[in-house]
Amino acid sequence: MSNIIYLDHNATTPVDSEVRDAMLPFLGDNFGNPSSIYAHGREARQAVGAAREKVAKLINAQPEEIIVTSGGTEADNLAIKGVAFALREKGNHIITSAIEHHAVLKSCKWLEKQGFAVSYIGVDRDGIINIEELRQTITDKTILITVMHANNETGAIQPIAEISRIGKERGIAVHTDAVQSVGKIPVNVADLGVNLLSLSGHKIYGPKGVGALFIKKGTRMMSLFHGGSHEWNRRGGTENVPGIIGLGKAAELALMKSHADAERERSLRNRLLNGIKENVPDIIVATNPEKSIPNTLMICVKWVEGEAILLHLDALGIEVSSGSACTSGSLDPSHVLLAMGVPVETAHGSVRFSLGRTTTAAEIDRVIETFPAIIRNLRAMSPETPVQ
Ligand SMILES: *Cc1c(COP(=O)(O)O)cnc(C)c1O
């Protein structure tokens, strides 16, 4: 893998070696069940508690406000379905955006089948939600607003603090999927003003299959998993001890490293953007560098397929993605780009570069060197390319 240039950190990140080292004892001798009262149990319980504190500290929450889940998807499902069913008597209207991750969009679609009404707010050319439209969509029946903090495809940062102010005025719970913002920009639940916030371990150099939902004290919620009294009766099931330890370590490292990481990644991302703009004509830049998380760059290359670009880059050991990872393999254009008003044909040519902690300037320069030739070759073969 050492020669591979990995630029798909929004899909997943490598597990930090310090995270792995912290987890290993809990896959070995420290196998206790945190609910057991003897030494093995106490040891596991203490470690889980310490990890929960680290996750809480990363987002400025209290440890009792952190529910550990099996990842970002479960956190989103729990937040949205949990609030919807807890507040069912109060109203049945939910507001979200057209650019959410499928974990949110499909939870909302499912709720529509259960008798809830959902409004999907549009975005501008930078991929940022239309606040006026959101304001006007609120009704007396609105019980939840769920809008992501940063978009996984374009990186666009959404005005969550403003949305929370609106929610507070109208007595509406606000959830944000912060899976892509945590560890990349400051995420502080007090500043954001949200009632609920989702995060995921494997997007912040932690293990896969573990994440967390912040639930502000006093927020009414229904549980999805009924069982033991784990997670303050909000999610039954014996804790994923190694996963939680890994998530805690990843959170601790994120707090230490994210500022420096962000500065470096921003400068490399901008270097990549300029290098591509100078050498590849007829592209649409879907990421506004001033309004996005620092590591992400999405572009659309006219007259070629994103999948073809991906395969050619892969052949040279460069790993990126096209559209959203969850729909790759399908040829549907990205719902995020379509919501931004990008024409369908152009949306088919999307490529997302997402940089990470170990990305180097030499790697970025190698991409700038190879990318234009790949596009020239693909365009030369494409029947879509206009005759010059
Ligand atoms: C990756 C991702 C998720 C899903 O998280 P998992 O831990 O993979 O389930 C949810 N939302 C966003 C924005 C993501 O990028």
PDB file of C-alpha atoms and ligand atoms in Angstrom, residues 10 71-73 76 101 148 152 177 179-180 200 202-203, ligand 1:
ATOM      1  CA  ASN A  10     -14.140  11.437   3.533  1.00  0.00           C
ATOM      2  CA  GLY A  71     -21.359   4.504  13.741  1.00  0.00           C
ATOM      3  CA  GLY A  72     -22.622   7.617  12.014  1.00  0.00           C
ATOM      4  CA  THR A  73     -25.498   5.798  10.334  1.00  0.00           C
ATOM      5  CA  ASP A  76     -28.417   9.583  12.479  1.00  0.00           C
ATOM      6  CA  HIS A 101     -26.101  11.742   3.662  1.00  0.00           C
ATOM      7  CA  MET A 148     -25.611  18.233   8.236  1.00  0.00           C
ATOM      8  CA  ASN A 152     -19.360  14.720   2.586  1.00  0.00           C
ATOM      9  CA  ASP A 177     -24.803  15.124  11.202  1.00  0.00           C
ATOM     10  CA  VAL A 179     -19.523  13.166  10.784  1.00  0.00           C
ATOM     11  CA  GLN A 180     -17.505  15.197   8.245  1.00  0.00           C
ATOM     12  CA  SER A 200     -18.291   8.527  13.491  1.00  0.00           C
ATOM     13  CA  HIS A 202     -13.701   5.803  11.157  1.00  0.00           C
ATOM     14  CA  LYS A 203     -13.863   9.326   9.721  1.00  0.00           C
TER      15      LYS A 203
HETATM   16  C1  LIG B   1     -19.660   8.432   6.547  1.00  0.00           C
HETATM   17  C2  LIG B   1     -20.835   9.291   6.863  1.00  0.00           C
HETATM   18  C3  LIG B   1     -21.931   8.784   7.593  1.00  0.00           C
HETATM   19  C4  LIG B   1     -22.037   7.336   8.001  1.00  0.00           C
HETATM   20  O1  LIG B   1     -21.159   7.005   9.037  1.00  0.00           O
HETATM   21  P1  LIG B   1     -20.824   5.434   9.278  1.00  0.00           P
HETATM   22  O2  LIG B   1     -20.023   5.445  10.530  1.00  0.00           O
HETATM   23  O3  LIG B   1     -20.026   5.006   8.074  1.00  0.00           O
HETATM   24  O4  LIG B   1     -22.105   4.730   9.419  1.00  0.00           O
HETATM   25  C5  LIG B   1     -22.961   9.637   7.896  1.00  0.00           C
HETATM   26  N1  LIG B   1     -22.928  10.921   7.514  1.00  0.00           N
HETATM   27  C6  LIG B   1     -21.911  11.450   6.817  1.00  0.00           C
HETATM   28  C7  LIG B   1     -21.936  12.892   6.438  1.00  0.00           C
HETATM   29  C8  LIG B   1     -20.826  10.650   6.466  1.00  0.00           C
HETATM   30  O5  LIG B   1     -19.828  11.167   5.761  1.00  0.00           O
END
